[in-house]
Each structure stands twice: as structure tokens, then as C-alpha cells.
Short mmCIF file of C-alpha atoms in Angstrom, two decimals:
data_model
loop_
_atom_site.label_atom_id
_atom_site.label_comp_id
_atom_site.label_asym_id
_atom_site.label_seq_id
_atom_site.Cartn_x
_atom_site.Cartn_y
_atom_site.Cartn_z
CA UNK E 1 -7.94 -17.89 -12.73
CA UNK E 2 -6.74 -14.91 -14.13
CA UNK E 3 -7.20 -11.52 -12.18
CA UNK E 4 -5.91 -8.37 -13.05
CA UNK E 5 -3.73 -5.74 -10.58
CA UNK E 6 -5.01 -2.56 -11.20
CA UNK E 7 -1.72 -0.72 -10.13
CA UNK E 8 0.91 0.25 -11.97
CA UNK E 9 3.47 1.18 -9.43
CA UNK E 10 6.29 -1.50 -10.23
CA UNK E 11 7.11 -1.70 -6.87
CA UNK E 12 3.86 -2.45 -5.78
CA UNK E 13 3.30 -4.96 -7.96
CA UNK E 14 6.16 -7.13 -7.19
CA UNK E 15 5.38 -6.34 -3.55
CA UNK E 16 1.99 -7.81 -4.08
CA UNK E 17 2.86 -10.54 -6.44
CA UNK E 18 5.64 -12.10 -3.98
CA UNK E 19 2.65 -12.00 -1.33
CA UNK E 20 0.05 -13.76 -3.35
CA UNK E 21 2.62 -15.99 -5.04
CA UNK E 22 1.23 -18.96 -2.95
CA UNK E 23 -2.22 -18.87 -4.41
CA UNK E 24 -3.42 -20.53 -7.54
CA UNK E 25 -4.24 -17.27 -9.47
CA UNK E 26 -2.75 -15.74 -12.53
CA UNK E 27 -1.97 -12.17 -11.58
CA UNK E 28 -1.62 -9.79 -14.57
CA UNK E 29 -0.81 -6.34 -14.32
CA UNK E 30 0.04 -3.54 -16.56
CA UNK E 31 3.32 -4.93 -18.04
CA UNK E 32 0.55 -7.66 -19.53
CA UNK E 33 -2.43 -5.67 -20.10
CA UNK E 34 -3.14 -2.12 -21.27
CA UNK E 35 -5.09 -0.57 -18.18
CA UNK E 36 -5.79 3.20 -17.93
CA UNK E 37 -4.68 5.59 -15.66
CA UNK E 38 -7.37 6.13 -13.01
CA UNK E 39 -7.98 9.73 -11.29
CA UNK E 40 -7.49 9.29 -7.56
CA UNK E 41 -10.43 11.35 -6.83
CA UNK E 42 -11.61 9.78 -3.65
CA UNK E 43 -11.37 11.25 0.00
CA UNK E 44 -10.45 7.99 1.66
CA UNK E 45 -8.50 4.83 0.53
CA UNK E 46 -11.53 2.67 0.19
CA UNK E 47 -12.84 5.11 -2.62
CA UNK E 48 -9.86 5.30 -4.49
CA UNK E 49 -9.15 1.05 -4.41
CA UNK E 50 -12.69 1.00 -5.83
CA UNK E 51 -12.18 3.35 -8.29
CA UNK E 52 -8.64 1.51 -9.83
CA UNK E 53 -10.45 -1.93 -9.37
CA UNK E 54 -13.48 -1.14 -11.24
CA UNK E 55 -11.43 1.07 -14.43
CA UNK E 56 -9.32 -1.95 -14.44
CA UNK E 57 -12.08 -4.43 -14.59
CA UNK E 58 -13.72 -2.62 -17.05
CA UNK E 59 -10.66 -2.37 -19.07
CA UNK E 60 -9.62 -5.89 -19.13
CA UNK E 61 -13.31 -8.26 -18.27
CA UNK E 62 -11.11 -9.30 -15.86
CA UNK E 63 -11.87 -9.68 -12.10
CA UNK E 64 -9.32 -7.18 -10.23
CA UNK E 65 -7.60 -6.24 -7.24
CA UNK E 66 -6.43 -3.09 -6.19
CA UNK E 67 -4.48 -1.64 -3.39
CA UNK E 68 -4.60 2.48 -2.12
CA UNK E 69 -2.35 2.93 0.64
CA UNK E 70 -0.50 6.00 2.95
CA UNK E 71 0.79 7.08 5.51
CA UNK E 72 -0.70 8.91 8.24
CA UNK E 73 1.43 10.77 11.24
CA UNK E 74 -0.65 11.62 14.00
CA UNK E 75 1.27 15.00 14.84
CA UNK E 76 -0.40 15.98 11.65
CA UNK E 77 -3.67 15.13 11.97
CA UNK E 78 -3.47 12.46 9.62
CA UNK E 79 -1.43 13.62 6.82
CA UNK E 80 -0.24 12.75 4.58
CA UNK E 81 -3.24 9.80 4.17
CA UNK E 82 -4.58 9.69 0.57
CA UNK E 83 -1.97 11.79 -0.48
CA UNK E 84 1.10 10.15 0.70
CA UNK E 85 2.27 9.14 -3.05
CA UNK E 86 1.69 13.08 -4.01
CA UNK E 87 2.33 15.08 -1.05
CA UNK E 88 5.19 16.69 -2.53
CA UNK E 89 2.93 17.78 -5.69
CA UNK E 90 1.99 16.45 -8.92
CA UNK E 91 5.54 15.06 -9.96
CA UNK E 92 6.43 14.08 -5.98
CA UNK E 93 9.21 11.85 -6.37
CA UNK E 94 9.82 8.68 -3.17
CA UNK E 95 12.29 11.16 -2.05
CA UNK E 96 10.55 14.86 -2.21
CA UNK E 97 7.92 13.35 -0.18
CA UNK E 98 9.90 11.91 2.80
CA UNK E 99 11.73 15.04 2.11
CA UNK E 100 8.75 16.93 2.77
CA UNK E 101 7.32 15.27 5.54
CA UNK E 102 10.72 15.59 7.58
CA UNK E 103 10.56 18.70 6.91
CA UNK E 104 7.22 19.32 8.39
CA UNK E 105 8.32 16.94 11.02
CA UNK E 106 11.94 19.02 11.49
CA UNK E 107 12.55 20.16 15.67
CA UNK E 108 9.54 17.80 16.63
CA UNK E 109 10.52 14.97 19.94
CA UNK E 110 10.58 11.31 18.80
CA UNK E 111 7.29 10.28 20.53
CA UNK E 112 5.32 12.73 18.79
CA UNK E 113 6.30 11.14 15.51
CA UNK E 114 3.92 8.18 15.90
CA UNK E 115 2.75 6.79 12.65
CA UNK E 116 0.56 4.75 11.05
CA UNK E 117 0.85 2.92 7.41
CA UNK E 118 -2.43 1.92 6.30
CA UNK E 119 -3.39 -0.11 3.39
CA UNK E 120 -6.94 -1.11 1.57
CA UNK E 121 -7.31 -3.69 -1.03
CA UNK E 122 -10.44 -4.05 -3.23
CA UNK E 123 -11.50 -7.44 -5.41
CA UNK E 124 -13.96 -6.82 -7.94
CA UNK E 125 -15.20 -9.99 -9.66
CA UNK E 126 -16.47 -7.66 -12.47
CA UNK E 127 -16.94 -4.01 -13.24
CA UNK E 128 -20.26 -3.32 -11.55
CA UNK E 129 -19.48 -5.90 -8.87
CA UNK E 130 -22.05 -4.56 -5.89
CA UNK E 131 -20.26 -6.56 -3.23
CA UNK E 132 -16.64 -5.97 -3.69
CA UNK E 133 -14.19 -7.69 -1.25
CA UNK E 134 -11.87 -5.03 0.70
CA UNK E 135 -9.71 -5.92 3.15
CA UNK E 136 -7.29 -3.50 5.47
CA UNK E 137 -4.14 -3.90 7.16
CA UNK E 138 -2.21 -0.99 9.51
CA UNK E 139 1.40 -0.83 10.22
CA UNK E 140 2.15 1.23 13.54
CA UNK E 141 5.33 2.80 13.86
CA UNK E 142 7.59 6.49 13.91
CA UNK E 143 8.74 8.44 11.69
CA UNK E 144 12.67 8.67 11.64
CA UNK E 145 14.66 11.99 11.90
CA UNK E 146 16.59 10.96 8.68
CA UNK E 147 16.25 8.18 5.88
CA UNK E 148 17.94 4.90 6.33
CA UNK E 149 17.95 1.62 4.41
CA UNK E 150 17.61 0.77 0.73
CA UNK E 151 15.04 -1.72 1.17
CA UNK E 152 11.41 -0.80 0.42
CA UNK E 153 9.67 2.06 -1.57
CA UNK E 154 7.94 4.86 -0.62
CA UNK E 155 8.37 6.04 3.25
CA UNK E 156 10.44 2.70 4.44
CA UNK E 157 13.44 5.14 4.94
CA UNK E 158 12.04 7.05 7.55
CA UNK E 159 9.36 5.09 8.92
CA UNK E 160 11.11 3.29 12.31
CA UNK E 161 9.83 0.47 13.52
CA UNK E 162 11.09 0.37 17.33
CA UNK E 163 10.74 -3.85 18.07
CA UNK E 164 13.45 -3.88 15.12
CA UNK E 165 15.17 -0.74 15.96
CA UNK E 166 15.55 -0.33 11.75
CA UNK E 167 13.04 1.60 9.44
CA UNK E 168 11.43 -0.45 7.39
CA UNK E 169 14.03 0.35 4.69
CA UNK E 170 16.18 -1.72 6.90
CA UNK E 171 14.56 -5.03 7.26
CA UNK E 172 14.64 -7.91 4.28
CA UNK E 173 11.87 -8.20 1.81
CA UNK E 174 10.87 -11.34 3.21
CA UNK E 175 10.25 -9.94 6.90
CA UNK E 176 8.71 -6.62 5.31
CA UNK E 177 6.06 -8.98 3.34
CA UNK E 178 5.27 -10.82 6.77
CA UNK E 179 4.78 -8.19 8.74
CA UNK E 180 3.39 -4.45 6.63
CA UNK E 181 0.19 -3.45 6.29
CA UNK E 182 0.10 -4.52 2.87
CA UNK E 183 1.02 -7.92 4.19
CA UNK E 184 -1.93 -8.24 6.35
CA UNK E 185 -4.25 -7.13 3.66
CA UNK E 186 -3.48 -9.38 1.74
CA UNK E 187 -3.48 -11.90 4.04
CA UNK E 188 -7.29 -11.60 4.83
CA UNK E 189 -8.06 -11.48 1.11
CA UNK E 190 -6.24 -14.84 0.59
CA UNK E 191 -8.28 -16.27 3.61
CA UNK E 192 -11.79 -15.01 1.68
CA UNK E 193 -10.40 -16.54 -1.19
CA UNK E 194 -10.19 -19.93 0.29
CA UNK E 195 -13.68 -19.57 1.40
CA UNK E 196 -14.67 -18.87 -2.43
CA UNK E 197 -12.28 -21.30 -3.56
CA UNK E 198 -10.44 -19.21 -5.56
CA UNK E 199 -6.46 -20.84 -4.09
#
């Protein structure tokens, strides 16, 4: 079955491809199919995985998935949430936004610097799909003083995960994709996929 991943983050899609690679799906993305960029206009993370999985859906005919996912640091208030891959501004680059958010974070004590990764998935079986699947997974952790790792995209550098004493930037690949948000997302999806019997 082919489905379409309405995402065209590169590291997101080989996050999520090594995680589904177990399934019996065909997973095309953008470096296989033309899909358009999608305004992330939506106040929450459900809204904005609905709005890439129904563009790319409607794009392709193809039934999609999409992921929205962020950060949110409970020191402030919940940012940066649906903004975590633009915090910085409209050309935020991996590093201007944990830049940033150290910044904002600069003088505060270690247990104030709880944080939370959170990530929503969305599978559309067609553009105007009224019953869309969406699953969720968190990721609890802190947010380091200073980056470390090369592992990972996005805020593994300075998001420390105390059972491993390492950011996330510091474990493999293969424990990130057991253990992340994303991960668990994922994970339910594949479980309502074996009860459509789409494996």
C-alpha cells in the first residue's frame, strides 16, 4: 500500500521511515512525489498534522501521514510549542533556535528547565477523510545549559534526558527511535494499523 509522508524535513523523514520500516507499506515522500508546501496556520499540533495530511492527500490521491511536533518548556508557559521549528523567525536555523531558547533559558536553576517534546501524527485515507487517525506521543525531559551530541535534529542538543544522563543528541539512533515521542506515535499508529490490516 502506498501512503504518502506529507513532510519534507529530511530528517524527519528518515526518522519516520526507520520507525515504520517494519510494516508492509510503501512510504513515499517528497524526494518521490511533488507535494506543496503547506502554511502552518494552526494553533495546536493536531491542526497543523491535519492540515499537511490533507494538502498532501490532495496532492498525490494518496492516503497520508503527517507528523507536527515541538517542544514545550514549562518555565515558559509552553513555548516554544507550535513554533519550535520557527522560534528563531522565518529562516530559524536547528541552531538559532536552541540558540534562542538558551538564551531565554540563560541564569535559570536546572529544575526549572523541565521539558516536554510532544509529537502528533495524522493518517488520512483520503483528502476529505472525516475520521482521520491521530496518534500522540510526549517525551519528558530538561533542557541543557549548553548543546551536546551530534545525534538527532532539532533540540536533541540541549534537551537532557536525566535516566541517560546524555541529551538526546547523545544517545544512538536506534535507542532515540525506541524511546521519543515520535517513537511512541508511531507506535500506536502501527497498532491501529494492524487492526485495519494495513501491516
Amino acid at each position: 500500500m502506498d501512503i504518502i509522508l506529507a513532510s519534507k524535513n529530511q530528517d524527519k523523514i528518515k526518522e519516520i521511515s526507520r520507525i515504520l520500516e517494519g510494516i508492509n507499506i510503501n512510504l513515499k515522500n517528497c524526494n518521490d512525489v511533488v507535494i506543496p508546501e503547506v502554511e502552518e496556520t494552526g494553533s495546536t499540533f493536531i491542526e497543523n498534522a491535519i492540515l499537511k495530511a490533507r494538502s498532501a492527500s490532495n496532492a498525490t490521491g494518496l492516503p497520508s501521514i503527517a507528523d507536527d511536533s515541538g517542544i514545550e518548556v514549562d518555565y515558559l508557559l509552553g513555548r516554544p510549542g507550535v513554533l519550535s521549528a520557527r522560534y528563531s523567525g522565518i529562516n530559524a536555523t536547528n541552531q538559532s533556535n536552541n540558540e534562542k531558547l538558551l538564551a531565554e533559558l540563560d541564569g535559570v536553576e536546572f529544575n526549572d528547565r523541565k521539558a516536554c517534546y510532544r509529537c502528533v501524527i495524522v493518517y488520512m485515507r483520503f483528502p476529505d477523510d472525516p475520521f482521520p487517525v491521530i496518534t500522540s506521543g510526549t517525551w519528558e525531559g530538561y533542557i541543557a545549559s549548553e548543546p551536546k551530541g551530534k545525534n538527532g535534529f532539532g533540540y536533541d542538543p540541549i534537551f537532557y534526558l536525566p535516566d541517560y544522563k546524555k541529551t538526546s543528541a547523545e544517545i544512538t539512533v536506534n535507542e532515540k527511535n525506541k524511546i521519543s515521542h515520535r517513537a511512541i506515535a508511531l507506535n500506536k499508529l502501527q497498532e491501529i494499523f494492524k487492526e485495519m490490516s494495513i501491516e
